[in-house]
CSV table of C-alpha atoms and ligand atoms in Angstrom, one decimal:
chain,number,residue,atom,x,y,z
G,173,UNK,CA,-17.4,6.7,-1.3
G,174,UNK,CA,-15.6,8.4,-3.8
G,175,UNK,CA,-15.3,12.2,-3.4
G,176,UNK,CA,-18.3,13.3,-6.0
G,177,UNK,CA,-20.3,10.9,-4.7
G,178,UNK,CA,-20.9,12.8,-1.3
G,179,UNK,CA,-22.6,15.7,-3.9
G,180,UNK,CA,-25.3,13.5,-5.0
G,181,UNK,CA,-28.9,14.3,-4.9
G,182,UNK,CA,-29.7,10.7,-3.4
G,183,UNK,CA,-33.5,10.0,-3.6
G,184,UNK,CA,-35.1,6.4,-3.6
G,185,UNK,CA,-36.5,6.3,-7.3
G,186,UNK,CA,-40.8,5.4,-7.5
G,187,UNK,CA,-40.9,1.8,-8.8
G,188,UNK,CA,-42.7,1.4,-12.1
G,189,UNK,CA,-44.9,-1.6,-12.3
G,190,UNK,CA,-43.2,-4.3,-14.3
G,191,UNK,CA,-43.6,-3.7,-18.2
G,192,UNK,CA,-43.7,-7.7,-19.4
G,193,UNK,CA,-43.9,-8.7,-23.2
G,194,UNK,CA,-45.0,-12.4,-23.1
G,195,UNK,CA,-47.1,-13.5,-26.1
G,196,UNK,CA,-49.9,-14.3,-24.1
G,197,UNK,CA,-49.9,-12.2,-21.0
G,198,UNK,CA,-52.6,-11.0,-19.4
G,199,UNK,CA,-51.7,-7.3,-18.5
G,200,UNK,CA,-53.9,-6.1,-15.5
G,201,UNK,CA,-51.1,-4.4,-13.7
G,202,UNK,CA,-50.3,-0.4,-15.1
G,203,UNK,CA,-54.0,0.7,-15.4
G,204,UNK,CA,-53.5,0.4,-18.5
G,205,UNK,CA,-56.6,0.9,-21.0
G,206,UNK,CA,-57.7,-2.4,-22.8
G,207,UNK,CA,-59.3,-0.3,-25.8
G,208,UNK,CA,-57.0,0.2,-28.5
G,209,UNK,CA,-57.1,4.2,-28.9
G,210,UNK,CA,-60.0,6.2,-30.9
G,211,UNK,CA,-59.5,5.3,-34.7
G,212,UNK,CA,-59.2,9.1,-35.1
G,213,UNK,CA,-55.8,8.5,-33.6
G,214,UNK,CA,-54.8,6.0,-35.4
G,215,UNK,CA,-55.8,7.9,-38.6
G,216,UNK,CA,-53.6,10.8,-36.5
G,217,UNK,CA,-50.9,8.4,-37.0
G,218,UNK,CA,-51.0,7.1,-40.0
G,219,UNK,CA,-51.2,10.6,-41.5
G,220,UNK,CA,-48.7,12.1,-39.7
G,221,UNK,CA,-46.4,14.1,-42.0
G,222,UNK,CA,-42.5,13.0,-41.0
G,223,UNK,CA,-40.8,16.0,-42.8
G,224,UNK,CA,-42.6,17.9,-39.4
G,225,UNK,CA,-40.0,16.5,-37.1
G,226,UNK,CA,-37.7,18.6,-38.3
G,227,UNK,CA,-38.9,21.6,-36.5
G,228,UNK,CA,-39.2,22.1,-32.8
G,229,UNK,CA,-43.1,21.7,-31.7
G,230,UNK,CA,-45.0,24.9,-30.5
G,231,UNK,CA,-43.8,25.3,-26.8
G,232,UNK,CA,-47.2,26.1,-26.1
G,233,UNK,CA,-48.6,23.0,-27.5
G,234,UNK,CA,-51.5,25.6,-28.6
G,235,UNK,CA,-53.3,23.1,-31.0
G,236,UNK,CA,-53.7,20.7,-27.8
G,237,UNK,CA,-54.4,23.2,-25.0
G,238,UNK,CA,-57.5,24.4,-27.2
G,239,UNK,CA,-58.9,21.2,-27.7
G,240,UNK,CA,-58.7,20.6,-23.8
G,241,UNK,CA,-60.1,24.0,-23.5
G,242,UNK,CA,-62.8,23.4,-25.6
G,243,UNK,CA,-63.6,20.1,-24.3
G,244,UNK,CA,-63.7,21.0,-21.1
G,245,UNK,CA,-64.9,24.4,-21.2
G,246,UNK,CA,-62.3,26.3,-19.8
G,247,UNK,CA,-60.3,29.3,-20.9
G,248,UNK,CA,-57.4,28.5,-23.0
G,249,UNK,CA,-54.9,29.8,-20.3
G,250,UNK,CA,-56.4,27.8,-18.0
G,251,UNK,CA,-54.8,24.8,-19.3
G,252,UNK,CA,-51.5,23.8,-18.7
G,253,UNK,CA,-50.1,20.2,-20.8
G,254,UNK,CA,-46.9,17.5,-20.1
G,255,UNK,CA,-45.6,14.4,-20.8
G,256,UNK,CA,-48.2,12.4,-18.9
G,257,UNK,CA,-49.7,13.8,-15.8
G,258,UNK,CA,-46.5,12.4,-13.8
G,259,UNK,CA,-44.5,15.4,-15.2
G,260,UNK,CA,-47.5,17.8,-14.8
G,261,UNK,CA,-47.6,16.7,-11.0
G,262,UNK,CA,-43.6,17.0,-10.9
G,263,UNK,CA,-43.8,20.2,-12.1
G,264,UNK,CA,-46.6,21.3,-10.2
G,265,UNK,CA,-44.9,19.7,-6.5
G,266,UNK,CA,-41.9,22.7,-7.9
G,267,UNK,CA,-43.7,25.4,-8.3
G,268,UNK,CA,-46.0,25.6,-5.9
G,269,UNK,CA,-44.8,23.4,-2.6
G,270,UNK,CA,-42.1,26.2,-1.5
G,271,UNK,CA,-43.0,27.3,1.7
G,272,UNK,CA,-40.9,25.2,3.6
G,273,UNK,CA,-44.1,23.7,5.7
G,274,UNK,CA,-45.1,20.3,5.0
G,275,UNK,CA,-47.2,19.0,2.2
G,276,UNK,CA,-50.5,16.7,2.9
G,277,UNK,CA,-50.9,13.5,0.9
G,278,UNK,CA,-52.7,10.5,2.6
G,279,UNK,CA,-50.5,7.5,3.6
G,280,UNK,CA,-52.4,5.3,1.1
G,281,UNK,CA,-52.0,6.9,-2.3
G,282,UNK,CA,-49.9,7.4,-5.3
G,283,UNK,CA,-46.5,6.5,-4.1
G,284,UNK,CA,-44.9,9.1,-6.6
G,285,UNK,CA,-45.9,12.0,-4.1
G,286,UNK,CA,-43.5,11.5,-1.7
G,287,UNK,CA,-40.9,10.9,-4.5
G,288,UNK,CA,-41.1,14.0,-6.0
G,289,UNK,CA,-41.2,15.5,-2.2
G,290,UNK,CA,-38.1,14.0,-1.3
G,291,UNK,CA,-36.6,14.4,-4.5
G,292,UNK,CA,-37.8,18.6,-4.4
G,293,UNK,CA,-36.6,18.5,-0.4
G,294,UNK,CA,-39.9,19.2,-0.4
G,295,UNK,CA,-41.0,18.7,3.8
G,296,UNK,CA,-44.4,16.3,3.6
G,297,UNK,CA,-46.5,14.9,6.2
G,298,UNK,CA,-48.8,11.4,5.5
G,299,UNK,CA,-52.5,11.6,6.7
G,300,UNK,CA,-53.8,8.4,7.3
G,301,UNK,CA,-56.9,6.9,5.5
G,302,UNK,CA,-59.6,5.6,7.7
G,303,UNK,CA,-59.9,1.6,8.2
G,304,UNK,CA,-61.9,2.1,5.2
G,305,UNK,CA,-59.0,3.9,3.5
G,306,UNK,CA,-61.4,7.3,3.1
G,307,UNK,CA,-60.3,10.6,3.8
G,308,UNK,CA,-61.3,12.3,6.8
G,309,UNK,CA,-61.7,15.6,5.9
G,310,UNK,CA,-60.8,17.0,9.5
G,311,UNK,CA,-57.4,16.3,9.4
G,312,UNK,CA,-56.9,18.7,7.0
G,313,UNK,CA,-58.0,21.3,9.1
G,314,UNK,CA,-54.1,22.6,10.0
G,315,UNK,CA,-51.2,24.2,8.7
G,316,UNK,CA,-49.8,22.8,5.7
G,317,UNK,CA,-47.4,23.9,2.6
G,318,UNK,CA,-50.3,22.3,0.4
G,319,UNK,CA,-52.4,19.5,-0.3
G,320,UNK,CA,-52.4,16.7,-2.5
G,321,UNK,CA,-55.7,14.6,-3.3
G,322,UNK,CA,-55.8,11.7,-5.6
G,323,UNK,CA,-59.8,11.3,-6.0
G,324,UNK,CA,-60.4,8.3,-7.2
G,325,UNK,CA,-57.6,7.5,-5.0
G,326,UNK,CA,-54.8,5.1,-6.0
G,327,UNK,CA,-54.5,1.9,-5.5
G,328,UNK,CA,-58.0,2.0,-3.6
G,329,UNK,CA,-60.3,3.1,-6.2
G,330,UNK,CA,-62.2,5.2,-3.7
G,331,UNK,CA,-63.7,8.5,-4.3
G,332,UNK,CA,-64.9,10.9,-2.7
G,333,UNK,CA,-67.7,13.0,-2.8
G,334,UNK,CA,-67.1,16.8,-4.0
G,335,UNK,CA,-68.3,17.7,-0.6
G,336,UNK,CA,-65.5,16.5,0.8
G,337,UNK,CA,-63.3,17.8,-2.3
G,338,UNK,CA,-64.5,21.6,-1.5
G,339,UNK,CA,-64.5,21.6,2.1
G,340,UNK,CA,-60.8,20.7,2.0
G,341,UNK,CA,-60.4,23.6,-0.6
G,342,UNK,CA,-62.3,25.8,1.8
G,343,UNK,CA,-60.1,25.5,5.1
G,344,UNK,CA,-57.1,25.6,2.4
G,345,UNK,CA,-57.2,28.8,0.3
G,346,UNK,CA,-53.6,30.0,1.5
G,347,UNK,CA,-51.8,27.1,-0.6
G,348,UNK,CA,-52.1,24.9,-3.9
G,349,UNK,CA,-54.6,22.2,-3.6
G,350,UNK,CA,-53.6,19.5,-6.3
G,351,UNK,CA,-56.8,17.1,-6.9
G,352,UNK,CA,-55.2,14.1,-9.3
G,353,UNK,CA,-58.0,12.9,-11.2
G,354,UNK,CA,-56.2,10.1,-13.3
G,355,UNK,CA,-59.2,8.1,-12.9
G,356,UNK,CA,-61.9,10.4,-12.5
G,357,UNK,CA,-63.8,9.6,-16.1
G,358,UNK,CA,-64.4,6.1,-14.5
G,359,UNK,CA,-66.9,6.9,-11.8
G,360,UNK,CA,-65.8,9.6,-9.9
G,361,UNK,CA,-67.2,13.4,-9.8
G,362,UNK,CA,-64.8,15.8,-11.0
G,363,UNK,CA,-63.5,19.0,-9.4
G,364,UNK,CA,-64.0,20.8,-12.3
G,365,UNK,CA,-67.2,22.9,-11.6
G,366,UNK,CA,-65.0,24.4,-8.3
G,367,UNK,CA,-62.7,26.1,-10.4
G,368,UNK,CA,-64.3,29.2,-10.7
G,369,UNK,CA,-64.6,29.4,-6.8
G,370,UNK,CA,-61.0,28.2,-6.0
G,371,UNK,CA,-58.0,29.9,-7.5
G,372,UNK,CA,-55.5,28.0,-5.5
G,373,UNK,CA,-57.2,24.5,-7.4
G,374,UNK,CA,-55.4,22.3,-9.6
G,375,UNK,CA,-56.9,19.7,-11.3
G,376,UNK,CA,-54.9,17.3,-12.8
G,377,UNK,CA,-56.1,15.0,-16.0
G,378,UNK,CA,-54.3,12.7,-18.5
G,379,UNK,CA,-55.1,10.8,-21.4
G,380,UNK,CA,-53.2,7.5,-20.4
G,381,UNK,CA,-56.2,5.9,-19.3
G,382,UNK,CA,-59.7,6.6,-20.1
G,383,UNK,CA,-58.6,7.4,-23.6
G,384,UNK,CA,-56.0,4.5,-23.9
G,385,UNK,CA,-53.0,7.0,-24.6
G,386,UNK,CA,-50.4,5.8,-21.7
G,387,UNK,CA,-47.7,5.5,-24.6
G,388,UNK,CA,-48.2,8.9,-26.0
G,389,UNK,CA,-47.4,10.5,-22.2
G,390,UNK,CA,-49.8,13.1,-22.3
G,391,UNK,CA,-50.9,15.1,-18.9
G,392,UNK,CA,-52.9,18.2,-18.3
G,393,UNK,CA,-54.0,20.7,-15.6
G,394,UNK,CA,-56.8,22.9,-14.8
G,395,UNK,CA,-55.7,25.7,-12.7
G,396,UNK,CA,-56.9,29.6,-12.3
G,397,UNK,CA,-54.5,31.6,-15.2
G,398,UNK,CA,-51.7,33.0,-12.8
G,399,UNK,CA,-51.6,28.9,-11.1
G,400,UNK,CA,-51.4,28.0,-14.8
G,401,UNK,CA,-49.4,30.9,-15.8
G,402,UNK,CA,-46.4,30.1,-13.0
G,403,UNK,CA,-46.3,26.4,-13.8
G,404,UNK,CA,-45.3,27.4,-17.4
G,405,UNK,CA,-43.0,29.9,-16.1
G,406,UNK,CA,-41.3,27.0,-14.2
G,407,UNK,CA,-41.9,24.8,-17.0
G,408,UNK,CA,-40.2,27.1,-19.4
G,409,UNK,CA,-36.7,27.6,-16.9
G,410,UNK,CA,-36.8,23.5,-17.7
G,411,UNK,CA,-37.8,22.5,-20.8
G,412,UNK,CA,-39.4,24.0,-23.4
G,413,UNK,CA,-40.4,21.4,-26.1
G,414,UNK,CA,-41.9,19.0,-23.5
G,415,UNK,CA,-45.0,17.5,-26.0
G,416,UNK,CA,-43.5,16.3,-29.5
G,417,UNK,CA,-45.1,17.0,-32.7
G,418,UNK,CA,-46.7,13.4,-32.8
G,419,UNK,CA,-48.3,14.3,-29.1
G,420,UNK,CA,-49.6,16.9,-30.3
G,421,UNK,CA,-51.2,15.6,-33.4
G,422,UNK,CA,-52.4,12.1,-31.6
G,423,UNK,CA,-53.7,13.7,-28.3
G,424,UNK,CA,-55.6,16.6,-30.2
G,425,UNK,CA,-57.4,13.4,-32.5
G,426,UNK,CA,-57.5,11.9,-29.1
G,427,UNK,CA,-59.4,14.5,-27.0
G,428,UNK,CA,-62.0,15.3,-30.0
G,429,UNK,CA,-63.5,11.7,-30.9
G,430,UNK,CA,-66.0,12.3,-27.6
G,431,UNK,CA,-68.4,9.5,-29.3
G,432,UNK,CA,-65.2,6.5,-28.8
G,433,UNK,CA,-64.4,7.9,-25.4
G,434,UNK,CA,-67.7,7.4,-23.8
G,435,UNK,CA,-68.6,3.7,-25.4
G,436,UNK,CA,-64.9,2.2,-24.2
G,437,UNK,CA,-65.0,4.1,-20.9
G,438,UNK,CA,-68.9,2.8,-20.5
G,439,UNK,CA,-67.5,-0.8,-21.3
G,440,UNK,CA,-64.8,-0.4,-18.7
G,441,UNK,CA,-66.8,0.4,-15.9
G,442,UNK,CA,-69.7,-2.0,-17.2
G,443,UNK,CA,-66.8,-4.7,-16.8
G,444,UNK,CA,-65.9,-3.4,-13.3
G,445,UNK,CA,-68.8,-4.0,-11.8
G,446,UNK,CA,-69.3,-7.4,-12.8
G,447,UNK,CA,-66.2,-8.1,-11.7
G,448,UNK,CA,-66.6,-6.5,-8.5
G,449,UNK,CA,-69.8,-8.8,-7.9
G,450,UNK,CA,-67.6,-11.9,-9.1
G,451,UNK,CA,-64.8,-11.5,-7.1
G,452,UNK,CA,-67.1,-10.9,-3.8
G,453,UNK,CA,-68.9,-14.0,-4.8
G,454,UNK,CA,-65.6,-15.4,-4.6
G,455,UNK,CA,-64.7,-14.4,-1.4
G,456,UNK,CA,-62.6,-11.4,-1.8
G,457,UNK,CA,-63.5,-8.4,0.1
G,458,UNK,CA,-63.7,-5.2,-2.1
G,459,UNK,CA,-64.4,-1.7,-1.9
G,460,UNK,CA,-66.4,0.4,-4.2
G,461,UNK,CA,-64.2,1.5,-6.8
G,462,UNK,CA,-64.7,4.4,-9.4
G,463,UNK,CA,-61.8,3.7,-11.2
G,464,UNK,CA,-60.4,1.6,-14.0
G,465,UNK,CA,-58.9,-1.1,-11.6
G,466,UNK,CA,-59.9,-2.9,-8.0
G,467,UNK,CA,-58.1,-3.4,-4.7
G,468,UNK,CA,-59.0,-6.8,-3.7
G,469,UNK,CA,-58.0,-8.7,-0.4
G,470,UNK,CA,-59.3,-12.3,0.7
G,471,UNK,CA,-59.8,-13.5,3.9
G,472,UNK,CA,-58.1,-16.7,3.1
G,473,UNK,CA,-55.5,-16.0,0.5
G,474,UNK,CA,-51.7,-14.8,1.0
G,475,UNK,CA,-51.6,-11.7,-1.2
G,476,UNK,CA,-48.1,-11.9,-2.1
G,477,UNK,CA,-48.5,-15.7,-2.6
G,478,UNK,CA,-51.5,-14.8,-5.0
G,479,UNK,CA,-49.8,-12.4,-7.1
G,480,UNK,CA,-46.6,-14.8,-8.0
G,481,UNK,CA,-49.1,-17.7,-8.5
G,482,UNK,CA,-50.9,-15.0,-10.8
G,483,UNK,CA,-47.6,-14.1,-12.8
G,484,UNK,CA,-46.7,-18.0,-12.9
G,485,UNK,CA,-50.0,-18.3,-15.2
G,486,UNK,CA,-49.4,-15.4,-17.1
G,487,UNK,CA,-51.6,-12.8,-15.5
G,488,UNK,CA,-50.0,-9.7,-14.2
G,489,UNK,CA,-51.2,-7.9,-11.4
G,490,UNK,CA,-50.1,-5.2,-8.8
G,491,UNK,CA,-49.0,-5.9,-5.6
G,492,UNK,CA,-47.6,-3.1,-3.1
G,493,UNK,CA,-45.5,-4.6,-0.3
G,494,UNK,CA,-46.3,-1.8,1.8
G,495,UNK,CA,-47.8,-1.4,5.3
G,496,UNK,CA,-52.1,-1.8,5.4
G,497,UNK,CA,-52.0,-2.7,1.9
G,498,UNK,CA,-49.6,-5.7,2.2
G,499,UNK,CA,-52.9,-8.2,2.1
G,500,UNK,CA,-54.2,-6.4,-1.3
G,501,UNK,CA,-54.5,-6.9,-4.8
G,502,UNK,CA,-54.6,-4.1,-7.9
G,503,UNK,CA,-56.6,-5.4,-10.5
G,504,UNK,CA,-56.6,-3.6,-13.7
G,505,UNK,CA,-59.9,-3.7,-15.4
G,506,UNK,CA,-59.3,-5.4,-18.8
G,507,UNK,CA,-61.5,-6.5,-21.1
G,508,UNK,CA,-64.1,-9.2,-20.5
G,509,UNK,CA,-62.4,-12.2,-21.4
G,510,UNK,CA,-59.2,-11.0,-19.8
G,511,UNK,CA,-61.2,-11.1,-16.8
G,512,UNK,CA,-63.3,-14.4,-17.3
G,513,UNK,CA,-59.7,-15.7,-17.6
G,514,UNK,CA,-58.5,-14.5,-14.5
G,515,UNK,CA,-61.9,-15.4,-12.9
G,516,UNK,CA,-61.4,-18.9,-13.9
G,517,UNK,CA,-58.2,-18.7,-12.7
G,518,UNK,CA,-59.4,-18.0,-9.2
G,519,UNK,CA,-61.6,-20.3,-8.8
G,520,UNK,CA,-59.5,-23.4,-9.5
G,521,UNK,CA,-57.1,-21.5,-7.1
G,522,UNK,CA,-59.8,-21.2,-4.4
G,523,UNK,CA,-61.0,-24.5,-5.0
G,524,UNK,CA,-57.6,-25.7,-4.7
G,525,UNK,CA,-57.0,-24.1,-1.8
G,526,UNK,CA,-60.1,-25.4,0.1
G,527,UNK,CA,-59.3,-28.5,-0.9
G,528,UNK,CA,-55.8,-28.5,0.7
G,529,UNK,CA,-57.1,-27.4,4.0
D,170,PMP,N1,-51.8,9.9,-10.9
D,170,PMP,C1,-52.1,8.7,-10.5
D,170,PMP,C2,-53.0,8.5,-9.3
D,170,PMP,C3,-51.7,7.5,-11.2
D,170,PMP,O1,-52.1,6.3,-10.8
D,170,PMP,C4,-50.9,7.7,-12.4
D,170,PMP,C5,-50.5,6.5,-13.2
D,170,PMP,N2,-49.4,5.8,-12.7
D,170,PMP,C6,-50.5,8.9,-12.7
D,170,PMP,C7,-51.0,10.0,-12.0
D,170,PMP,C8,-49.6,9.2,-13.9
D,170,PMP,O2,-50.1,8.8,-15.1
D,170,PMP,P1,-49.6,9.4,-16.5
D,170,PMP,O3,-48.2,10.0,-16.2
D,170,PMP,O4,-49.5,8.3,-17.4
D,170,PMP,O5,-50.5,10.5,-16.9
């Protein structure tokens, strides 16, 4: 090791999933949206005056935070923004996980947390799911440096209750409780309404999904005002200018066209749920996801095998090779002949593989 090596900030980087550009890919793998984005954006885009790059953005990204605001019916400095919610979360894991105790996250989750613990130094502990990879609640009865909940978790799909949501808030009002909601327009019942209970809640949004933006790389959080106010003191010692003048102008458009956010999102989740019913009829056991993908296992099928058979015919999926999770499938929902495609595709497999038993 050379000498200015030994001075490195060494952290194992969170692995993207793979970002393919066949011709005639199916692309079930990022959560990515199948909708194209509201035409509003489009028009945003389209319109979008050049000469504007020359000037820095508003470091407040004022024009955006108000639409949230307004959307969501909030106070303006309630609302913090970044690029994506990963940076929002980043941010967030800075400023508030510095007590030196250890964070909670559950074992199964986003496999970013412990990422930005380690790379933070940031002390975390895991809490394992139940066999039915749902929180128990109980366990976070204890002393912690703060919590992190993904609800609809990922790569289950599972969420829970706001029951469960608030009595976790309630045995934890001496630290930040970060709830991720990436996928909570799909199903799940937002965290929202606590907000005016729980000044140590964080709710965490973005527009990469239900509203089709994941190329934009816009994020947003819902805190009390000092919460928000110290993430943008933190946010400010880093980087001013994080959302560009084209994010600004494409995620306002995107926030505002509430009509073409409801009919895609409704399409989604119609989609899911005859998927769901297909695959079981298929064999594969799956949970009750309330998100924009499903986590699939089959009693008779090699995961891993599965997923590179998948790939081989073009369809991309997510596999984690991770412990519990190592006989599972992530199946973004897409639309409904990307999924009578991969349907068809399973059955020959299955059929195939009955056949060769
Ligand atoms: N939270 C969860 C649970 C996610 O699955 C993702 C998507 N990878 C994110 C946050 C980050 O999404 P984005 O940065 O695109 O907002």
């Amino acid at each position: 090791m050379r000498p200015w090596e030994s001075n490195i900030r060494k952290v194992v980087p969170y692995v993207p999933g793979e970002q393919p550009n066949q011709p005639h890919m199916i692309k079930l793998n990022t959560n990515e949206n199948p909708y194209p984005p509201s035409p509003a954006v489009t028009e945003s885009l389209y319109t979008f005056d050049a000469d504007k790059l020359r000037m820095y953005p508003d470091p407040a990204a004022k024009s955006l935070v108000d639409a949230l605001a307004k959307r969501y019916k909030v106070e303006p400095e309630q609302v913090f923004t970044g690029v994506g919610s990963d940076d929002v979360l980043a941010m967030a894991f800075l400023t508030f996980f510095n007590s030196g105790k250890p964070v909670l996250f559950a074992d199964i989750t986003y496999s970013f947390y412990d990422v930005w613990a380690e790379v933070f130094r940031i002390p975390y502990q895991t809490v394992p799911l139940d066999e039915r990879f749902r929180i128990c609640k109980e366990d976070y009865y204890r002393e912690n440096g703060g919590i992190v909940l993904a609800n609809p978790n990922a790569p289950t799909g599972e969420a829970e209750g706001l029951d469960v949501v608030e009595d976790i808030l309630r045995h934890n009002q001496d630290v930040i409780v970060i709830v991720d909601e990436a996928y909570i327009d799909f199903g799940g019942e937002s965290a929202l309404p606590l907000l005016d209970k729980y000044e140590n809640l964080l709710i965490v949004q973005t527009l990469s999904k239900s509203r089709s933006m994941a190329g934009m790389r816009i994020g947003y959080a819902f805190g009390g005002k000092d919460a928000i106010r110290y993430l943008n003191d933190v946010k400010y010692s880093f980087n001013s200018y994080t959302m560009s003048q084209p994010a600004l102008a494409l995620g306002v458009a995107a926030v505002e066209d509430e009509a073409y956010f409801r009919e895609t999102v409704h399409k989604i989740i119609q989609t899911r749920e005859r998927v769901k019913q297909e695959l079981r009829a298929l064999g594969f056991v799956c949970g009750d996801s309330q998100s924009n993908f499903l986590f699939v296992t089959h009693p008779k099928l090699q995961a891993e095998r599965l997923f590179e058979d998948l790939k081989k015919a073009n369809i991309y999926v997510r596999y984690f090779k991770k412990p519990r999770i190592d006989q599972f499938l992530r199946i973004t929902i897409g639309t409904d002949d990307e999924m009578d495609e991969l349907l068809d595709f399973l059955r020959g497999y299955i059929s195939i593989a009955n056949d060769n038993r």
